[in-house]
Amino acid sequence: MLEASELSKVCAEALLAVNRNKADIKVEQQVGVILNAIKEATTQLNFSEDRLMVAVEKEELRREKEL
């Protein structure tokens, strides 16, 4: 059987472990949010790049017709 001081120490260590685990989970969640934001930004950039390429191609075709 554990003495009161040993029990207190075990409880304190367990509490610290739980708090570290909660912090790790929060960090993982924040990293997930950041990664999702990066994916969304990349998607938007790709979409913008595609639209720009289409606009350039249309302009090139328009110029060729003028010649």
mmCIF file of N, CA, C and O in Angstrom:
data_model
loop_
_atom_site.group_PDB
_atom_site.id
_atom_site.type_symbol
_atom_site.label_atom_id
_atom_site.label_comp_id
_atom_site.label_asym_id
_atom_site.label_seq_id
_atom_site.Cartn_x
_atom_site.Cartn_y
_atom_site.Cartn_z
ATOM 1 N N MET A 1 0.845 -1.177 0.000
ATOM 2 C CA MET A 1 0.000 0.000 0.000
ATOM 3 C C MET A 1 0.896 1.248 0.000
ATOM 4 O O MET A 1 1.927 1.259 0.651
ATOM 5 N N LEU A 2 0.473 2.263 -0.745
ATOM 6 C CA LEU A 2 1.254 3.494 -0.838
ATOM 7 C C LEU A 2 1.012 4.387 0.364
ATOM 8 O O LEU A 2 -0.104 4.472 0.879
ATOM 9 N N GLU A 3 2.069 5.034 0.784
ATOM 10 C CA GLU A 3 1.922 6.027 1.847
ATOM 11 C C GLU A 3 1.321 7.292 1.242
ATOM 12 O O GLU A 3 1.322 7.488 0.030
ATOM 13 N N ALA A 4 0.842 8.164 2.090
ATOM 14 C CA ALA A 4 0.186 9.386 1.634
ATOM 15 C C ALA A 4 1.121 10.221 0.763
ATOM 16 O O ALA A 4 0.703 10.742 -0.281
ATOM 17 N N SER A 5 2.387 10.351 1.127
ATOM 18 C CA SER A 5 3.314 11.170 0.342
ATOM 19 C C SER A 5 3.588 10.531 -1.017
ATOM 20 O O SER A 5 3.685 11.222 -2.035
ATOM 21 N N GLU A 6 3.689 9.191 -1.027
ATOM 22 C CA GLU A 6 3.900 8.497 -2.294
ATOM 23 C C GLU A 6 2.673 8.613 -3.188
ATOM 24 O O GLU A 6 2.776 8.812 -4.394
ATOM 25 N N LEU A 7 1.507 8.488 -2.598
ATOM 26 C CA LEU A 7 0.262 8.613 -3.336
ATOM 27 C C LEU A 7 0.132 10.015 -3.920
ATOM 28 O O LEU A 7 -0.254 10.181 -5.084
ATOM 29 N N SER A 8 0.485 11.007 -3.138
ATOM 30 C CA SER A 8 0.443 12.387 -3.599
ATOM 31 C C SER A 8 1.388 12.583 -4.782
ATOM 32 O O SER A 8 1.045 13.229 -5.772
ATOM 33 N N LYS A 9 2.566 12.005 -4.689
ATOM 34 C CA LYS A 9 3.557 12.116 -5.768
ATOM 35 C C LYS A 9 3.047 11.437 -7.035
ATOM 36 O O LYS A 9 3.145 11.992 -8.139
ATOM 37 N N VAL A 10 2.474 10.250 -6.898
ATOM 38 C CA VAL A 10 1.933 9.520 -8.051
ATOM 39 C C VAL A 10 0.800 10.317 -8.700
ATOM 40 O O VAL A 10 0.725 10.431 -9.927
ATOM 41 N N CYS A 11 -0.054 10.883 -7.889
ATOM 42 C CA CYS A 11 -1.163 11.690 -8.416
ATOM 43 C C CYS A 11 -0.645 12.926 -9.152
ATOM 44 O O CYS A 11 -1.147 13.278 -10.223
ATOM 45 N N ALA A 12 0.355 13.577 -8.589
ATOM 46 C CA ALA A 12 0.933 14.761 -9.223
ATOM 47 C C ALA A 12 1.552 14.399 -10.560
ATOM 48 O O ALA A 12 1.385 15.121 -11.558
ATOM 49 N N GLU A 13 2.269 13.280 -10.619
ATOM 50 C CA GLU A 13 2.875 12.833 -11.874
ATOM 51 C C GLU A 13 1.811 12.495 -12.912
ATOM 52 O O GLU A 13 1.948 12.814 -14.095
ATOM 53 N N ALA A 14 0.745 11.858 -12.461
ATOM 54 C CA ALA A 14 -0.350 11.518 -13.379
ATOM 55 C C ALA A 14 -1.009 12.780 -13.916
ATOM 56 O O ALA A 14 -1.317 12.873 -15.109
ATOM 57 N N LEU A 15 -1.195 13.766 -13.053
ATOM 58 C CA LEU A 15 -1.794 15.028 -13.478
ATOM 59 C C LEU A 15 -0.905 15.742 -14.497
ATOM 60 O O LEU A 15 -1.398 16.269 -15.502
ATOM 61 N N LEU A 16 0.395 15.737 -14.254
ATOM 62 C CA LEU A 16 1.331 16.328 -15.206
ATOM 63 C C LEU A 16 1.256 15.625 -16.559
ATOM 64 O O LEU A 16 1.272 16.261 -17.623
ATOM 65 N N ALA A 17 1.183 14.303 -16.532
ATOM 66 C CA ALA A 17 1.090 13.529 -17.768
ATOM 67 C C ALA A 17 -0.190 13.869 -18.531
ATOM 68 O O ALA A 17 -0.171 14.034 -19.751
ATOM 69 N N VAL A 18 -1.284 13.989 -17.813
ATOM 70 C CA VAL A 18 -2.563 14.349 -18.445
ATOM 71 C C VAL A 18 -2.461 15.741 -19.071
ATOM 72 O O VAL A 18 -2.890 15.962 -20.202
ATOM 73 N N ASN A 19 -1.883 16.688 -18.341
ATOM 74 C CA ASN A 19 -1.744 18.048 -18.870
ATOM 75 C C ASN A 19 -0.843 18.080 -20.100
ATOM 76 O O ASN A 19 -1.110 18.810 -21.055
ATOM 77 N N ARG A 20 0.243 17.301 -20.101
ATOM 78 C CA ARG A 20 1.122 17.231 -21.277
ATOM 79 C C ARG A 20 0.364 16.649 -22.454
ATOM 80 O O ARG A 20 0.487 17.109 -23.585
ATOM 81 N N ASN A 21 -0.434 15.616 -22.183
ATOM 82 C CA ASN A 21 -1.208 14.984 -23.242
ATOM 83 C C ASN A 21 -2.209 15.980 -23.833
ATOM 84 O O ASN A 21 -2.378 16.051 -25.052
ATOM 85 N N LYS A 22 -2.874 16.756 -22.982
ATOM 86 C CA LYS A 22 -3.819 17.770 -23.453
ATOM 87 C C LYS A 22 -3.096 18.804 -24.302
ATOM 88 O O LYS A 22 -3.606 19.238 -25.339
ATOM 89 N N ALA A 23 -1.902 19.209 -23.884
ATOM 90 C CA ALA A 23 -1.124 20.189 -24.647
ATOM 91 C C ALA A 23 -0.739 19.606 -26.006
ATOM 92 O O ALA A 23 -0.812 20.294 -27.026
ATOM 93 N N ASP A 24 -0.338 18.345 -26.018
ATOM 94 C CA ASP A 24 0.019 17.689 -27.278
ATOM 95 C C ASP A 24 -1.173 17.641 -28.218
ATOM 96 O O ASP A 24 -1.046 17.874 -29.422
ATOM 97 N N ILE A 25 -2.337 17.335 -27.672
ATOM 98 C CA ILE A 25 -3.549 17.276 -28.492
ATOM 99 C C ILE A 25 -3.858 18.651 -29.068
ATOM 100 O O ILE A 25 -4.193 18.777 -30.251
ATOM 101 N N LYS A 26 -3.725 19.707 -28.248
ATOM 102 C CA LYS A 26 -3.983 21.058 -28.740
ATOM 103 C C LYS A 26 -3.017 21.424 -29.856
ATOM 104 O O LYS A 26 -3.405 22.022 -30.860
ATOM 105 N N VAL A 27 -1.751 21.062 -29.694
ATOM 106 C CA VAL A 27 -0.753 21.347 -30.737
ATOM 107 C C VAL A 27 -1.115 20.602 -32.016
ATOM 108 O O VAL A 27 -1.078 21.170 -33.111
ATOM 109 N N GLU A 28 -1.491 19.330 -31.889
ATOM 110 C CA GLU A 28 -1.887 18.548 -33.056
ATOM 111 C C GLU A 28 -3.087 19.185 -33.752
ATOM 112 O O GLU A 28 -3.139 19.254 -34.984
ATOM 113 N N GLN A 29 -4.040 19.659 -32.984
ATOM 114 C CA GLN A 29 -5.219 20.300 -33.570
ATOM 115 C C GLN A 29 -4.816 21.583 -34.292
ATOM 116 O O GLN A 29 -5.293 21.862 -35.392
ATOM 117 N N GLN A 30 -3.934 22.363 -33.679
ATOM 118 C CA GLN A 30 -3.492 23.612 -34.300
ATOM 119 C C GLN A 30 -2.722 23.331 -35.580
ATOM 120 O O GLN A 30 -2.895 24.034 -36.576
ATOM 121 N N VAL A 31 -1.886 22.314 -35.566
ATOM 122 C CA VAL A 31 -1.148 21.940 -36.774
ATOM 123 C C VAL A 31 -2.130 21.518 -37.863
ATOM 124 O O VAL A 31 -1.974 21.885 -39.029
ATOM 125 N N GLY A 32 -3.147 20.783 -37.490
ATOM 126 C CA GLY A 32 -4.169 20.379 -38.456
ATOM 127 C C GLY A 32 -4.869 21.574 -39.070
ATOM 128 O O GLY A 32 -5.098 21.616 -40.282
ATOM 129 N N VAL A 33 -5.198 22.550 -38.248
ATOM 130 C CA VAL A 33 -5.854 23.766 -38.746
ATOM 131 C C VAL A 33 -4.926 24.500 -39.706
ATOM 132 O O VAL A 33 -5.342 24.957 -40.784
ATOM 133 N N ILE A 34 -3.655 24.603 -39.336
ATOM 134 C CA ILE A 34 -2.676 25.286 -40.192
ATOM 135 C C ILE A 34 -2.524 24.542 -41.521
ATOM 136 O O ILE A 34 -2.503 25.173 -42.595
ATOM 137 N N LEU A 35 -2.417 23.225 -41.476
ATOM 138 C CA LEU A 35 -2.286 22.445 -42.709
ATOM 139 C C LEU A 35 -3.510 22.603 -43.608
ATOM 140 O O LEU A 35 -3.379 22.727 -44.826
ATOM 141 N N ASN A 36 -4.690 22.623 -43.006
ATOM 142 C CA ASN A 36 -5.913 22.837 -43.798
ATOM 143 C C ASN A 36 -5.911 24.217 -44.443
ATOM 144 O O ASN A 36 -6.329 24.370 -45.591
ATOM 145 N N ALA A 37 -5.438 25.220 -43.716
ATOM 146 C CA ALA A 37 -5.367 26.567 -44.272
ATOM 147 C C ALA A 37 -4.374 26.623 -45.429
ATOM 148 O O ALA A 37 -4.628 27.280 -46.447
ATOM 149 N N ILE A 38 -3.256 25.927 -45.282
ATOM 150 C CA ILE A 38 -2.266 25.888 -46.362
ATOM 151 C C ILE A 38 -2.844 25.189 -47.589
ATOM 152 O O ILE A 38 -2.665 25.659 -48.722
ATOM 153 N N LYS A 39 -3.554 24.092 -47.379
ATOM 154 C CA LYS A 39 -4.184 23.383 -48.500
ATOM 155 C C LYS A 39 -5.190 24.280 -49.211
ATOM 156 O O LYS A 39 -5.249 24.324 -50.439
ATOM 157 N N GLU A 40 -5.994 24.992 -48.439
ATOM 158 C CA GLU A 40 -7.000 25.890 -49.023
ATOM 159 C C GLU A 40 -6.323 27.009 -49.805
ATOM 160 O O GLU A 40 -6.745 27.359 -50.909
ATOM 161 N N ALA A 41 -5.262 27.584 -49.230
ATOM 162 C CA ALA A 41 -4.541 28.656 -49.919
ATOM 163 C C ALA A 41 -3.915 28.142 -51.211
ATOM 164 O O ALA A 41 -3.942 28.832 -52.244
ATOM 165 N N THR A 42 -3.372 26.940 -51.171
ATOM 166 C CA THR A 42 -2.777 26.343 -52.368
ATOM 167 C C THR A 42 -3.838 26.116 -53.440
ATOM 168 O O THR A 42 -3.609 26.398 -54.622
ATOM 169 N N THR A 43 -4.983 25.637 -53.018
ATOM 170 C CA THR A 43 -6.090 25.431 -53.957
ATOM 171 C C THR A 43 -6.492 26.753 -54.606
ATOM 172 O O THR A 43 -6.691 26.830 -55.823
ATOM 173 N N GLN A 44 -6.602 27.799 -53.798
ATOM 174 C CA GLN A 44 -6.977 29.110 -54.323
ATOM 175 C C GLN A 44 -5.917 29.647 -55.288
ATOM 176 O O GLN A 44 -6.245 30.219 -56.325
ATOM 177 N N LEU A 45 -4.648 29.458 -54.947
ATOM 178 C CA LEU A 45 -3.571 29.899 -55.837
ATOM 179 C C LEU A 45 -3.601 29.138 -57.159
ATOM 180 O O LEU A 45 -3.431 29.739 -58.231
ATOM 181 N N ASN A 46 -3.820 27.847 -57.079
ATOM 182 C CA ASN A 46 -3.906 27.045 -58.308
ATOM 183 C C ASN A 46 -5.076 27.486 -59.168
ATOM 184 O O ASN A 46 -4.962 27.590 -60.386
ATOM 185 N N PHE A 47 -6.204 27.768 -58.524
ATOM 186 C CA PHE A 47 -7.383 28.238 -59.246
ATOM 187 C C PHE A 47 -7.088 29.579 -59.918
ATOM 188 O O PHE A 47 -7.402 29.781 -61.083
ATOM 189 N N SER A 48 -6.443 30.484 -59.183
ATOM 190 C CA SER A 48 -6.097 31.792 -59.741
ATOM 191 C C SER A 48 -5.119 31.652 -60.894
ATOM 192 O O SER A 48 -5.234 32.341 -61.911
ATOM 193 N N GLU A 49 -4.159 30.749 -60.735
ATOM 194 C CA GLU A 49 -3.175 30.526 -61.802
ATOM 195 C C GLU A 49 -3.869 29.985 -63.050
ATOM 196 O O GLU A 49 -3.579 30.422 -64.168
ATOM 197 N N ASP A 50 -4.799 29.061 -62.870
ATOM 198 C CA ASP A 50 -5.549 28.514 -64.002
ATOM 199 C C ASP A 50 -6.338 29.600 -64.716
ATOM 200 O O ASP A 50 -6.353 29.662 -65.952
ATOM 201 N N ARG A 51 -6.993 30.453 -63.941
ATOM 202 C CA ARG A 51 -7.770 31.543 -64.541
ATOM 203 C C ARG A 51 -6.865 32.508 -65.299
ATOM 204 O O ARG A 51 -7.215 32.993 -66.367
ATOM 205 N N LEU A 52 -5.699 32.779 -64.746
ATOM 206 C CA LEU A 52 -4.749 33.662 -65.402
ATOM 207 C C LEU A 52 -4.265 33.053 -66.709
ATOM 208 O O LEU A 52 -4.170 33.747 -67.728
ATOM 209 N N MET A 53 -3.981 31.764 -66.705
ATOM 210 C CA MET A 53 -3.523 31.087 -67.928
ATOM 211 C C MET A 53 -4.603 31.142 -69.001
ATOM 212 O O MET A 53 -4.309 31.370 -70.177
ATOM 213 N N VAL A 54 -5.840 30.938 -68.625
ATOM 214 C CA VAL A 54 -6.946 31.014 -69.584
ATOM 215 C C VAL A 54 -7.035 32.424 -70.155
ATOM 216 O O VAL A 54 -7.194 32.607 -71.375
ATOM 217 N N ALA A 55 -6.901 33.426 -69.303
ATOM 218 C CA ALA A 55 -6.960 34.810 -69.768
ATOM 219 C C ALA A 55 -5.816 35.112 -70.739
ATOM 220 O O ALA A 55 -6.011 35.777 -71.762
ATOM 221 N N VAL A 56 -4.631 34.617 -70.443
ATOM 222 C CA VAL A 56 -3.478 34.836 -71.323
ATOM 223 C C VAL A 56 -3.705 34.146 -72.663
ATOM 224 O O VAL A 56 -3.450 34.733 -73.728
ATOM 225 N N GLU A 57 -4.198 32.927 -72.634
ATOM 226 C CA GLU A 57 -4.467 32.210 -73.880
ATOM 227 C C GLU A 57 -5.520 32.925 -74.719
ATOM 228 O O GLU A 57 -5.384 33.030 -75.944
ATOM 229 N N LYS A 58 -6.566 33.420 -74.076
ATOM 230 C CA LYS A 58 -7.596 34.170 -74.809
ATOM 231 C C LYS A 58 -7.005 35.424 -75.440
ATOM 232 O O LYS A 58 -7.318 35.759 -76.587
ATOM 233 N N GLU A 59 -6.152 36.113 -74.695
ATOM 234 C CA GLU A 59 -5.527 37.323 -75.222
ATOM 235 C C GLU A 59 -4.610 36.989 -76.395
ATOM 236 O O GLU A 59 -4.591 37.706 -77.395
ATOM 237 N N GLU A 60 -3.880 35.899 -76.297
ATOM 238 C CA GLU A 60 -3.004 35.492 -77.387
ATOM 239 C C GLU A 60 -3.834 35.160 -78.634
ATOM 240 O O GLU A 60 -3.464 35.539 -79.747
ATOM 241 N N LEU A 61 -4.949 34.466 -78.463
ATOM 242 C CA LEU A 61 -5.820 34.149 -79.597
ATOM 243 C C LEU A 61 -6.403 35.428 -80.201
ATOM 244 O O LEU A 61 -6.493 35.555 -81.433
ATOM 245 N N ARG A 62 -6.789 36.362 -79.350
ATOM 246 C CA ARG A 62 -7.338 37.617 -79.850
ATOM 247 C C ARG A 62 -6.294 38.361 -80.668
ATOM 248 O O ARG A 62 -6.597 38.876 -81.758
ATOM 249 N N ARG A 63 -5.072 38.389 -80.231
ATOM 250 C CA ARG A 63 -3.989 39.078 -80.949
ATOM 251 C C ARG A 63 -3.678 38.390 -82.269
ATOM 252 O O ARG A 63 -3.403 39.054 -83.263
ATOM 253 N N GLU A 64 -3.717 37.042 -82.269
ATOM 254 C CA GLU A 64 -3.472 36.314 -83.511
ATOM 255 C C GLU A 64 -4.549 36.630 -84.544
ATOM 256 O O GLU A 64 -4.251 36.742 -85.727
ATOM 257 N N LYS A 65 -5.801 36.777 -84.114
ATOM 258 C CA LYS A 65 -6.899 37.102 -85.024
ATOM 259 C C LYS A 65 -6.731 38.503 -85.606
ATOM 260 O O LYS A 65 -7.145 38.765 -86.728
ATOM 261 N N GLU A 66 -6.144 39.402 -84.825
ATOM 262 C CA GLU A 66 -5.935 40.786 -85.293
ATOM 263 C C GLU A 66 -4.888 40.861 -86.399
ATOM 264 O O GLU A 66 -4.915 41.774 -87.203
ATOM 265 N N LEU A 67 -3.957 39.914 -86.409
ATOM 266 C CA LEU A 67 -2.862 39.940 -87.404
ATOM 267 C C LEU A 67 -3.324 39.555 -88.753
ATOM 268 O O LEU A 67 -3.990 39.258 -89.417
#
